[in-house]
Tab-separated table of C-alpha atoms in Angstrom:
chain	number	residue	atom	x	y	z
A	1	MET	CA	17.253	123.531	63.821
A	2	HIS	CA	20.590	122.440	61.947
A	3	ILE	CA	22.622	121.369	64.459
A	4	HIS	CA	26.881	121.793	62.937
A	5	GLN	CA	29.617	120.793	64.548
A	6	HIS	CA	32.248	123.004	66.160
A	7	PRO	CA	34.038	125.191	62.320
A	8	LEU	CA	37.286	124.133	64.399
A	9	SER	CA	36.740	120.541	63.320
A	10	ILE	CA	37.753	121.803	59.078
A	11	PHE	CA	41.021	123.686	60.535
A	12	LYS	CA	41.640	119.736	62.503
A	13	SER	CA	40.416	117.599	59.047
A	14	SER	CA	42.170	120.076	56.880
A	15	ILE	CA	45.577	120.007	58.879
A	16	SER	CA	45.996	116.910	58.146
A	17	PHE	CA	45.303	116.437	54.851
A	18	ILE	CA	47.416	118.933	53.913
A	19	PHE	CA	50.189	117.519	56.071
A	20	TYR	CA	49.906	113.463	54.442
A	21	PHE	CA	49.235	115.160	50.763
A	22	VAL	CA	52.569	117.078	51.122
A	23	LEU	CA	54.549	113.774	52.499
A	24	LEU	CA	52.543	111.839	49.746
A	25	ALA	CA	54.439	113.930	47.306
A	26	LEU	CA	57.255	114.071	48.794
A	27	SER	CA	57.807	110.632	48.408
A	28	ILE	CA	56.329	110.044	44.965
A	29	ASN	CA	59.513	112.625	44.348
A	30	ASN	CA	62.041	110.776	45.689
A	31	PHE	CA	61.158	107.588	43.837
A	32	PHE	CA	59.244	108.556	40.351
A	33	ASN	CA	61.247	112.653	40.239
A	34	PHE	CA	58.157	113.838	40.246
A	35	ASN	CA	59.782	117.320	40.667
A	36	TRP	CA	56.371	119.258	39.219
A	37	LEU	CA	54.439	117.668	42.302
A	38	LEU	CA	57.184	119.631	44.797
A	39	ASN	CA	55.897	123.077	42.333
A	40	PRO	CA	54.476	126.265	44.856
A	41	PHE	CA	51.183	126.515	42.908
A	42	MET	CA	50.478	122.560	42.869
A	43	LEU	CA	50.991	122.234	46.871
A	44	VAL	CA	49.268	125.786	47.461
A	45	GLY	CA	46.628	124.536	44.711
A	46	GLY	CA	45.807	121.455	46.359
A	47	SER	CA	45.429	122.235	50.144
A	48	VAL	CA	43.186	125.101	48.491
A	49	LEU	CA	41.438	121.755	47.306
A	50	ILE	CA	41.872	119.915	50.953
A	51	ILE	CA	40.897	123.441	52.655
A	52	LEU	CA	37.230	123.238	50.143
A	53	PHE	CA	36.528	119.702	50.122
A	54	ASN	CA	36.524	120.030	54.609
A	55	PHE	CA	34.502	122.751	54.773
A	56	LEU	CA	31.666	121.363	52.237
A	57	THR	CA	32.709	117.982	54.467
A	58	TYR	CA	31.648	120.226	56.861
A	59	TYR	CA	27.992	122.296	55.685
A	60	TYR	CA	26.524	118.956	54.302
A	61	ALA	CA	27.385	116.664	57.646
A	62	TYR	CA	24.463	118.135	60.689
A	63	PHE	CA	21.844	116.687	63.652
A	64	ILE	CA	18.877	117.226	64.254
A	65	LEU	CA	16.826	117.129	67.826
A	66	SER	CA	13.437	116.532	67.641
A	67	GLN	CA	12.045	115.039	71.150
A	68	ASP	CA	12.016	111.829	70.798
A	69	LYS	CA	15.225	110.736	68.290
A	70	ILE	CA	18.245	112.445	66.258
A	71	THR	CA	18.230	112.453	62.544
A	72	LEU	CA	21.931	112.862	61.515
A	73	TYR	CA	22.799	113.958	57.886
A	74	ARG	CA	26.065	113.324	56.319
A	75	GLY	CA	27.353	113.265	51.957
A	76	ILE	CA	28.465	115.541	49.227
A	77	PHE	CA	28.765	113.410	46.961
A	78	PHE	CA	26.431	109.334	48.378
A	79	LYS	CA	24.604	111.108	51.021
A	80	GLN	CA	23.143	109.893	53.986
A	81	ILE	CA	20.084	110.504	56.989
A	82	THR	CA	20.244	108.480	59.705
A	83	THR	CA	17.545	107.932	62.247
A	84	ILE	CA	18.048	106.818	65.349
A	85	PRO	CA	15.848	106.467	68.012
A	86	PHE	CA	16.793	107.246	71.693
A	87	LYS	CA	15.076	105.056	73.127
A	88	ASN	CA	17.664	102.560	71.147
A	89	ILE	CA	20.111	104.736	72.560
A	90	GLN	CA	22.475	102.697	75.090
A	91	ALA	CA	24.969	105.250	76.267
A	92	ILE	CA	26.249	108.687	75.973
A	93	GLN	CA	30.148	108.938	76.063
A	94	ARG	CA	31.824	112.401	77.133
A	95	ARG	CA	35.651	113.505	77.095
A	96	GLN	CA	36.721	117.001	76.518
A	97	ALA	CA	40.679	117.407	75.339
A	98	TRP	CA	42.419	119.903	76.956
A	99	TYR	CA	42.252	122.321	74.217
A	100	LEU	CA	39.453	121.656	73.248
A	101	ILE	CA	38.588	123.442	77.134
A	102	PRO	CA	38.977	127.020	76.637
A	103	PHE	CA	36.364	126.713	72.969
A	104	LYS	CA	33.486	124.441	75.537
A	105	ILE	CA	33.707	122.434	72.965
A	106	THR	CA	33.575	118.251	73.968
A	107	ALA	CA	33.225	114.720	71.435
A	108	ILE	CA	30.484	112.312	72.271
A	109	THR	CA	29.833	109.489	71.146
A	110	ILE	CA	26.353	107.090	70.766
A	111	GLU	CA	26.048	104.091	71.712
A	112	ASN	CA	23.224	102.382	70.470
A	113	ASN	CA	21.583	98.570	69.390
A	114	THR	CA	22.928	98.124	66.372
A	115	GLN	CA	26.049	99.066	65.901
A	116	HIS	CA	26.309	97.725	62.309
A	117	GLU	CA	28.896	100.459	60.851
A	118	GLY	CA	30.460	101.560	64.822
A	119	SER	CA	29.585	103.997	67.340
A	120	ILE	CA	28.387	107.140	65.851
A	121	GLU	CA	31.262	109.720	66.964
A	122	LEU	CA	30.574	113.493	66.914
A	123	ASN	CA	33.837	114.967	67.875
A	124	PHE	CA	33.466	119.260	67.513
A	125	ILE	CA	30.088	119.833	69.260
A	126	LYS	CA	29.401	122.963	72.082
A	127	ASP	CA	29.039	121.468	75.425
A	128	LYS	CA	25.064	123.098	75.043
A	129	PHE	CA	24.060	121.269	72.477
A	130	ALA	CA	25.737	117.817	74.307
A	131	LYS	CA	23.820	118.608	76.938
A	132	GLN	CA	20.501	118.837	74.948
A	133	LEU	CA	21.252	115.446	74.262
A	134	GLU	CA	21.867	114.256	76.832
A	135	VAL	CA	18.555	115.541	78.170
A	136	ALA	CA	16.486	114.741	75.120
A	137	ARG	CA	17.401	111.011	75.242
A	138	HIS	CA	16.901	112.023	79.337
A	139	GLN	CA	12.929	112.691	78.655
A	140	ALA	CA	12.527	109.937	75.639
A	141	GLN	CA	13.313	107.093	78.138
A	142	GLN	CA	11.268	108.711	81.292
A	143	THR	CA	8.350	108.347	78.971
A	144	THR	CA	9.261	105.337	77.503
A	145	ASN	CA	9.752	103.638	80.499
A	146	ASN	CA	6.247	104.778	81.898
A	147	LYS	CA	4.646	103.272	79.108
A	148	ALA	CA	3.098	99.725	79.291
A	149	ILE	CA	4.865	96.932	76.774
A	150	ILE	CA	2.669	95.125	75.006
A	151	LEU	CA	4.552	92.453	73.312
A	152	TYR	CA	2.162	90.178	71.443
A	153	PRO	CA	-0.495	93.044	70.206
A	154	ASN	CA	-2.264	91.714	67.538
A	155	ASN	CA	-2.653	87.761	68.474
A	156	ASN	CA	-4.492	87.727	72.697
A	157	GLN	CA	-7.593	86.003	70.623
A	158	SER	CA	-4.990	83.412	68.332
A	159	VAL	CA	-2.907	82.656	71.150
A	160	ALA	CA	-5.336	80.503	72.719
A	161	LYS	CA	-6.326	79.742	70.001
A	162	THR	CA	-3.026	77.678	69.101
A	163	SER	CA	-0.774	77.605	71.959
A	164	LYS	CA	0.295	73.955	70.415
A	165	PHE	CA	1.903	72.823	67.358
A	166	LYS	CA	3.847	70.229	66.079
A	167	TYR	CA	5.179	69.453	62.838
A	168	GLN	CA	7.984	67.107	61.662
A	169	ILE	CA	9.123	67.386	58.085
A	170	SER	CA	8.928	64.690	55.438
A	171	ASN	CA	11.748	63.010	53.559
A	172	ASP	CA	10.093	64.335	50.417
A	173	GLU	CA	9.995	67.950	51.452
A	174	LEU	CA	13.371	67.221	52.591
A	175	LEU	CA	14.920	66.464	49.096
A	176	THR	CA	12.824	68.999	47.820
A	177	TYR	CA	14.092	71.628	50.229
A	178	ALA	CA	17.940	70.217	48.899
A	179	ILE	CA	17.252	70.275	45.261
A	180	THR	CA	16.089	73.424	45.173
A	181	SER	CA	19.374	75.046	47.844
A	182	LEU	CA	22.038	73.046	44.828
A	183	GLY	CA	21.300	77.135	42.881
A	184	ILE	CA	23.197	77.323	39.495
A	185	PHE	CA	23.071	73.218	39.286
A	186	PRO	CA	20.034	73.069	36.297
A	187	LEU	CA	22.445	76.390	35.027
A	188	MET	CA	25.557	74.324	34.583
A	189	GLY	CA	23.434	71.341	32.781
A	190	VAL	CA	22.895	73.059	30.534
A	191	ILE	CA	25.708	74.233	29.658
A	192	GLY	CA	26.868	70.723	30.308
A	193	SER	CA	24.798	70.136	27.425
A	194	PHE	CA	27.207	71.686	25.218
A	195	TYR	CA	29.803	69.492	25.936
A	196	ASP	CA	30.335	67.817	22.312
A	197	HIS	CA	31.060	71.145	21.080
A	198	PHE	CA	33.499	71.865	23.063
A	199	ASP	CA	35.578	71.883	19.465
A	200	ILE	CA	33.607	74.134	17.506
A	201	ILE	CA	33.207	77.221	20.743
A	202	LEU	CA	36.856	76.884	20.957
A	203	THR	CA	39.079	77.337	17.935
A	204	ASN	CA	39.832	74.463	15.668
A	205	LYS	CA	43.563	75.818	15.442
A	206	ILE	CA	43.850	73.875	19.335
A	207	PHE	CA	42.487	71.179	17.759
A	208	ASN	CA	44.715	69.964	15.238
A	209	ASN	CA	46.070	67.315	16.160
A	210	ILE	CA	44.727	64.914	19.196
A	211	THR	CA	48.268	66.076	21.751
A	212	ASN	CA	46.352	69.270	22.258
A	213	LYS	CA	43.394	67.466	21.972
A	214	LEU	CA	43.069	65.333	24.974
A	215	PRO	CA	44.495	68.057	27.541
A	216	VAL	CA	41.560	70.054	27.159
A	217	ILE	CA	38.897	67.628	27.125
A	218	ALA	CA	40.388	65.934	30.643
A	219	GLY	CA	40.022	69.605	32.358
A	220	VAL	CA	36.091	69.797	30.813
A	221	PHE	CA	35.252	66.758	32.675
A	222	SER	CA	38.173	66.802	35.803
A	223	PHE	CA	35.606	70.014	35.949
A	224	PHE	CA	32.487	68.989	35.553
A	225	LEU	CA	33.417	65.654	37.714
A	226	ILE	CA	34.474	68.171	40.584
A	227	PHE	CA	31.173	70.214	40.581
A	228	LEU	CA	28.572	67.034	40.548
A	229	LEU	CA	31.120	65.857	43.527
A	230	ALA	CA	30.423	69.569	45.410
A	231	CYS	CA	26.861	69.376	44.106
A	232	VAL	CA	26.055	65.728	46.043
A	233	LEU	CA	28.448	66.028	49.576
A	234	PHE	CA	26.035	69.850	49.317
A	235	LEU	CA	23.254	67.299	49.326
A	236	PHE	CA	24.269	65.010	51.230
A	237	LYS	CA	25.021	66.964	54.218
A	238	THR	CA	21.827	69.004	53.504
A	239	PHE	CA	20.199	66.355	53.527
A	240	THR	CA	21.994	65.474	57.474
A	241	ARG	CA	21.335	69.105	58.964
A	242	TYR	CA	17.756	68.726	58.448
A	243	TYR	CA	16.825	64.756	58.992
A	244	LYS	CA	13.964	64.582	60.488
A	245	PHE	CA	13.818	68.968	61.217
A	246	SER	CA	10.677	69.342	63.750
A	247	ILE	CA	8.638	72.402	64.943
A	248	GLY	CA	7.115	72.334	68.341
A	249	ARG	CA	5.953	75.319	70.131
A	250	LYS	CA	4.521	75.233	73.677
A	251	LYS	CA	2.156	79.253	75.014
A	252	HIS	CA	5.150	81.500	73.772
A	253	THR	CA	7.843	78.992	73.958
A	254	VAL	CA	9.185	77.701	69.928
A	255	LYS	CA	11.371	74.224	70.288
A	256	ILE	CA	12.948	73.025	67.100
A	257	GLU	CA	15.607	69.917	66.697
A	258	GLN	CA	16.961	68.638	63.175
A	259	GLY	CA	19.966	66.326	62.932
A	260	LEU	CA	21.475	62.704	62.155
A	261	PHE	CA	24.704	62.426	63.159
A	262	GLN	CA	23.868	65.465	66.265
A	263	ARG	CA	20.988	66.609	66.837
A	264	ASN	CA	20.684	69.895	67.043
A	265	THR	CA	17.020	71.539	69.462
A	266	THR	CA	16.659	74.882	69.638
A	267	HIS	CA	14.431	76.622	72.462
A	268	PHE	CA	13.092	80.564	71.843
A	269	ASN	CA	10.506	82.528	73.399
A	270	LEU	CA	8.988	84.441	70.836
A	271	LYS	CA	9.531	87.958	72.356
A	272	ASN	CA	12.497	87.697	71.100
A	273	VAL	CA	11.593	87.631	67.088
A	274	GLN	CA	12.217	90.682	65.623
A	275	ALA	CA	11.595	90.074	62.043
A	276	ILE	CA	10.616	87.288	59.838
A	277	ASN	CA	12.167	86.458	56.496
A	278	LEU	CA	10.637	84.635	53.915
A	279	GLU	CA	13.394	83.772	51.583
A	280	GLN	CA	12.577	82.166	47.691
A	281	SER	CA	15.797	80.904	45.675
A	282	LEU	CA	15.447	81.232	41.869
A	283	LEU	CA	14.585	77.014	41.743
A	284	ARG	CA	11.998	78.151	44.051
A	285	ARG	CA	10.158	80.374	42.224
A	286	PHE	CA	8.409	78.087	39.642
A	287	PHE	CA	7.321	75.740	42.101
A	288	ASN	CA	6.232	78.694	44.308
A	289	LEU	CA	8.326	77.544	47.451
A	290	TYR	CA	9.821	79.387	50.604
A	291	THR	CA	11.899	79.436	53.320
A	292	ILE	CA	10.730	80.663	56.315
A	293	ASN	CA	13.775	82.377	58.267
A	294	VAL	CA	13.394	83.901	62.447
A	295	LEU	CA	15.991	87.469	63.243
A	296	LEU	CA	16.204	87.175	66.858
A	297	ALA	CA	17.234	89.199	69.815
A	298	THR	CA	19.846	86.283	71.284
A	299	ASN	CA	22.642	84.652	70.487
A	300	THR	CA	20.631	81.153	68.743
A	301	ARG	CA	21.714	80.486	64.798
A	302	ASP	CA	20.685	77.551	62.814
A	303	ASP	CA	24.068	75.526	63.374
A	304	VAL	CA	26.974	76.508	64.292
A	305	ASP	CA	28.280	76.637	60.462
A	306	ASN	CA	25.088	77.922	59.074
A	307	SER	CA	24.444	81.330	58.605
A	308	SER	CA	22.836	83.815	61.702
A	309	ASN	CA	19.415	83.486	60.227
A	310	LEU	CA	17.220	80.416	62.283
A	311	VAL	CA	15.630	78.268	59.896
A	312	LEU	CA	12.330	78.525	61.604
A	313	MET	CA	10.626	76.013	57.925
A	314	PRO	CA	12.851	74.713	55.652
A	315	VAL	CA	10.486	74.591	53.268
A	316	ILE	CA	6.830	75.671	52.739
A	317	SER	CA	4.329	76.151	50.048
A	318	GLY	CA	2.799	79.631	48.814
A	319	ARG	CA	-0.357	78.645	49.359
A	320	LYS	CA	0.350	77.041	52.441
A	321	LEU	CA	1.999	80.686	54.302
A	322	ALA	CA	-1.249	82.002	55.539
A	323	LYS	CA	-2.006	78.506	57.582
A	324	PHE	CA	1.904	78.331	58.806
A	325	PHE	CA	1.756	82.365	60.135
A	326	GLN	CA	-1.362	81.473	62.455
A	327	GLU	CA	-0.947	78.618	63.606
A	328	VAL	CA	2.675	78.936	65.199
A	329	LEU	CA	3.373	83.252	64.677
A	330	PRO	CA	-0.227	84.689	64.877
A	331	GLU	CA	2.468	87.632	67.248
A	332	ILE	CA	3.158	88.250	63.371
A	333	ASP	CA	0.100	89.923	60.943
A	334	TYR	CA	0.887	87.596	57.102
A	335	GLN	CA	-0.844	88.961	54.445
A	336	LYS	CA	0.206	88.687	50.944
A	337	ILE	CA	2.474	91.423	49.611
A	338	GLU	CA	1.448	91.453	45.762
A	339	PRO	CA	3.808	92.453	43.646
A	340	GLN	CA	3.379	96.329	42.507
A	341	LYS	CA	3.582	98.245	39.177
A	342	ASN	CA	7.352	100.134	39.118
A	343	THR	CA	8.682	101.846	36.234
A	344	VAL	CA	12.705	101.512	37.774
A	345	TYR	CA	14.231	99.402	35.314
A	346	TRP	CA	16.323	101.463	34.220
A	347	ARG	CA	17.678	102.624	37.189
A	348	PHE	CA	18.368	99.062	38.266
A	349	PHE	CA	19.759	97.477	34.585
A	350	ASN	CA	22.198	101.249	35.321
A	351	LEU	CA	23.008	99.841	38.421
A	352	TYR	CA	24.011	96.400	37.837
A	353	LEU	CA	26.345	97.443	35.558
A	354	TRP	CA	29.436	96.746	37.562
A	355	TYR	CA	29.113	93.663	36.819
A	356	LEU	CA	30.937	94.184	33.929
A	357	ILE	CA	33.878	95.045	35.913
A	358	TRP	CA	35.487	91.751	35.286
A	359	LEU	CA	34.818	92.183	31.489
A	360	PRO	CA	38.743	93.696	30.966
A	361	SER	CA	40.567	89.588	31.958
A	362	LEU	CA	38.693	88.271	28.737
A	363	PHE	CA	41.314	90.187	27.103
A	364	PHE	CA	43.312	87.207	27.224
A	365	LEU	CA	41.087	85.123	25.997
A	366	TRP	CA	40.544	87.070	23.211
A	367	GLN	CA	44.443	87.172	22.329
A	368	ALA	CA	44.351	82.889	22.392
A	369	LYS	CA	42.401	83.655	20.099
A	370	PHE	CA	39.437	82.162	21.806
A	371	HIS	CA	36.793	84.499	20.265
A	372	LEU	CA	33.870	83.068	20.672
A	373	LEU	CA	33.781	81.312	24.259
A	374	THR	CA	34.561	85.957	24.946
A	375	ILE	CA	31.734	86.730	23.089
A	376	GLY	CA	29.884	83.921	25.299
A	377	LEU	CA	31.099	84.994	28.453
A	378	ILE	CA	29.861	89.251	27.541
A	379	LEU	CA	26.358	87.705	26.322
A	380	LEU	CA	26.071	85.348	29.201
A	381	ASP	CA	26.455	87.984	31.592
A	382	LEU	CA	24.545	90.633	30.296
A	383	ILE	CA	21.781	88.387	30.782
A	384	PHE	CA	22.492	88.166	33.417
A	385	ILE	CA	22.123	92.458	34.561
A	386	ILE	CA	19.188	91.744	32.523
A	387	VAL	CA	17.433	89.149	34.172
A	388	HIS	CA	18.908	90.514	37.441
A	389	ALA	CA	17.193	93.700	36.961
A	390	TYR	CA	13.909	93.169	35.635
A	391	ILE	CA	13.319	90.320	38.438
A	392	SER	CA	14.775	93.655	41.461
A	393	ASN	CA	11.754	96.038	39.668
A	394	LYS	CA	9.235	92.432	39.251
A	395	ASP	CA	10.333	92.169	43.138
A	396	LEU	CA	10.068	95.736	44.693
A	397	ALA	CA	7.166	95.814	46.880
A	398	ILE	CA	6.365	97.667	50.297
A	399	GLU	CA	2.712	97.423	51.951
A	400	GLN	CA	2.794	99.551	55.480
A	401	GLN	CA	0.122	97.861	58.137
A	402	ILE	CA	-0.886	100.477	61.055
A	403	ASP	CA	2.023	98.385	63.695
A	404	GLN	CA	4.034	96.625	61.364
A	405	LEU	CA	6.093	97.405	58.271
A	406	ASN	CA	6.147	94.530	54.771
A	407	ILE	CA	9.046	95.026	52.379
A	408	MET	CA	10.179	92.552	49.193
A	409	THR	CA	13.445	93.516	47.957
A	410	ASN	CA	15.584	91.373	45.666
A	411	THR	CA	19.298	90.039	46.072
A	412	LEU	CA	21.120	88.126	43.331
A	413	LEU	CA	17.584	86.808	41.905
A	414	THR	CA	16.696	86.069	45.413
A	415	LYS	CA	13.011	87.132	46.752
A	416	ASN	CA	12.953	88.369	50.377
A	417	ILE	CA	9.543	88.953	51.855
A	418	TYR	CA	10.545	90.608	55.063
A	419	LEU	CA	7.646	91.310	57.818
A	420	ILE	CA	8.807	94.112	60.187
A	421	PRO	CA	6.818	95.065	63.335
A	422	TYR	CA	7.907	99.132	63.916
A	423	ARG	CA	8.337	98.734	67.472
A	424	HIS	CA	11.935	96.571	66.236
A	425	ILE	CA	13.278	98.482	63.972
A	426	GLN	CA	16.764	99.766	66.172
A	427	GLU	CA	17.574	102.355	62.320
A	428	LEU	CA	16.309	103.992	59.604
A	429	GLY	CA	17.666	105.636	56.987
A	430	GLN	CA	18.240	107.089	53.552
A	431	PHE	CA	21.266	106.987	51.334
A	432	GLU	CA	21.988	108.497	47.124
A	433	SER	CA	24.056	109.060	44.867
A	434	ILE	CA	24.043	112.486	43.332
A	435	LEU	CA	22.069	110.940	40.403
A	436	LEU	CA	19.897	110.535	42.319
A	437	THR	CA	18.973	114.663	44.091
A	438	GLY	CA	16.150	116.177	42.784
A	439	SER	CA	14.552	112.859	41.246
A	440	SER	CA	11.079	110.986	42.926
A	441	TYR	CA	13.001	108.646	43.766
A	442	SER	CA	15.829	107.546	46.901
A	443	ASN	CA	17.221	105.005	48.539
A	444	LEU	CA	16.465	103.325	52.239
A	445	TRP	CA	18.066	101.162	54.515
A	446	ILE	CA	16.362	99.524	57.513
A	447	ASP	CA	18.816	97.796	60.311
A	448	VAL	CA	16.647	95.112	62.221
A	449	ARG	CA	18.827	92.473	65.411
A	450	ASN	CA	19.632	90.093	64.340
A	451	GLN	CA	21.521	87.614	66.934
A	452	ASN	CA	24.124	89.773	68.698
A	453	SER	CA	24.275	92.419	65.844
A	454	LEU	CA	21.946	93.430	62.747
A	455	GLN	CA	20.908	92.789	59.195
A	456	ARG	CA	20.913	95.338	57.664
A	457	ILE	CA	17.795	95.744	54.573
A	458	LYS	CA	18.739	97.722	51.764
A	459	LEU	CA	15.807	99.151	49.047
A	460	HIS	CA	16.761	100.563	46.109
A	461	TYR	CA	14.318	103.834	43.752
A	462	LEU	CA	11.259	104.026	46.544
A	463	PRO	CA	8.893	107.089	45.723
A	464	ARG	CA	10.093	110.050	47.994
A	465	LYS	CA	6.914	110.497	48.985
A	466	ILE	CA	6.786	106.427	50.582
A	467	ILE	CA	10.127	106.983	52.370
A	468	HIS	CA	8.570	109.896	54.316
A	469	LYS	CA	5.514	107.646	55.084
A	470	ILE	CA	7.626	105.291	56.153
A	471	GLN	CA	9.401	107.792	58.783
A	472	GLN	CA	6.437	109.030	59.993
A	473	ASP	CA	5.236	105.632	60.446
A	474	PHE	CA	8.371	104.545	61.902
A	475	ILE	CA	8.515	107.944	64.589
A	476	ASN	CA	4.903	107.717	64.907
A	477	THR	CA	4.973	103.535	66.831
A	478	ILE	CA	8.327	105.087	68.495
A	479	ASP	CA	5.432	107.526	70.223
A	480	TYR	CA	3.274	105.614	70.758
A	481	HIS	CA	5.193	102.953	72.805
């Protein structure tokens, strides 16, 4: 059953919006003398549109209670569907203002494990529906508490065989990791090879004498000198951070040591592993190399100024991944994800066209007669969009196992593979623009706990039947555990 908030929510939000609308009209009229804004027809028309908008917001916002979860729907033009298992809800708070008591309306706040976008608030819910939510959550959690929790469902035999493991990174591997982490350094090297041709790329009018040419040459030289120095400092920082990087495992505890000037040691229990991320930058694609990151349910990170992910293995060949998981992470069922034949290239191309938003700033270059340079920058942007759309389409893949979801996606030319046990998914939901309404594709988000917050993984343009299958497997896993 679709449960909406009380219609009083339309009245309250409309009153607030109309008040600010009239206040804005008065302010604009005072500053710019736009008398037409205070025309009665304009004010009445704007108020009617506000009421209509709030009614549509009310109509398309509702939730559904089932035996083990609550599903929230919202959005007019950009629809969102959020699924929260009752086992992930930490608390449900109720508050009731004095003026809502006669209408038997209450406001509830749902505190879940993730809190990616803050608490979920439903401000105009009938008392009977709030009680239904509390009862349903209580019953679901009672059922969960009566079931045995299996921490390592896939590894009863494999853990016994691999209770100990030891590895230390070599200097060659550390150098490879540092160089392949430079990102766009090779691209800048290619651009630098055109240094001798700047007088062709730029207009010759600027170089009509040596006095005008020297400042430009000095600026270009300074840029590449600073860039080269930044690359050297990055290599040095990477080398000192991961110097003598080592991994040790003893039963269910993993120990990581790293650092030259400051030696850091990290211990974590494998039961706190929420998911594994295999990251492959653009440079590492050419050598089939990956970085293995681990998402933990504890506040442990690589070091204080690094990202929230904990690096488990800085660099490893794709051919050695299966053996590494067998020896170090048998709890995670690793299988190579094969690329799938996707046909959503043009959808990704349209999505990434927003990268052209900065092009109007090139108008000043064009006005300064840097015509070839302006055209070159536009072509580079278009090439990036085309390549990004191609790789995003190629890197989109899903593999569903009995109790684990393996996904492959792309972010800014970096391939990311996530291995996520269903029991560690905190939330999942759909989001889509009005352009996808009625199509066979939609977008999916998956929330997994990482440190003291979560990591949201977004997948664009998945077939709706696959999204439905993922939701069903997620629900079935909740029922099983």
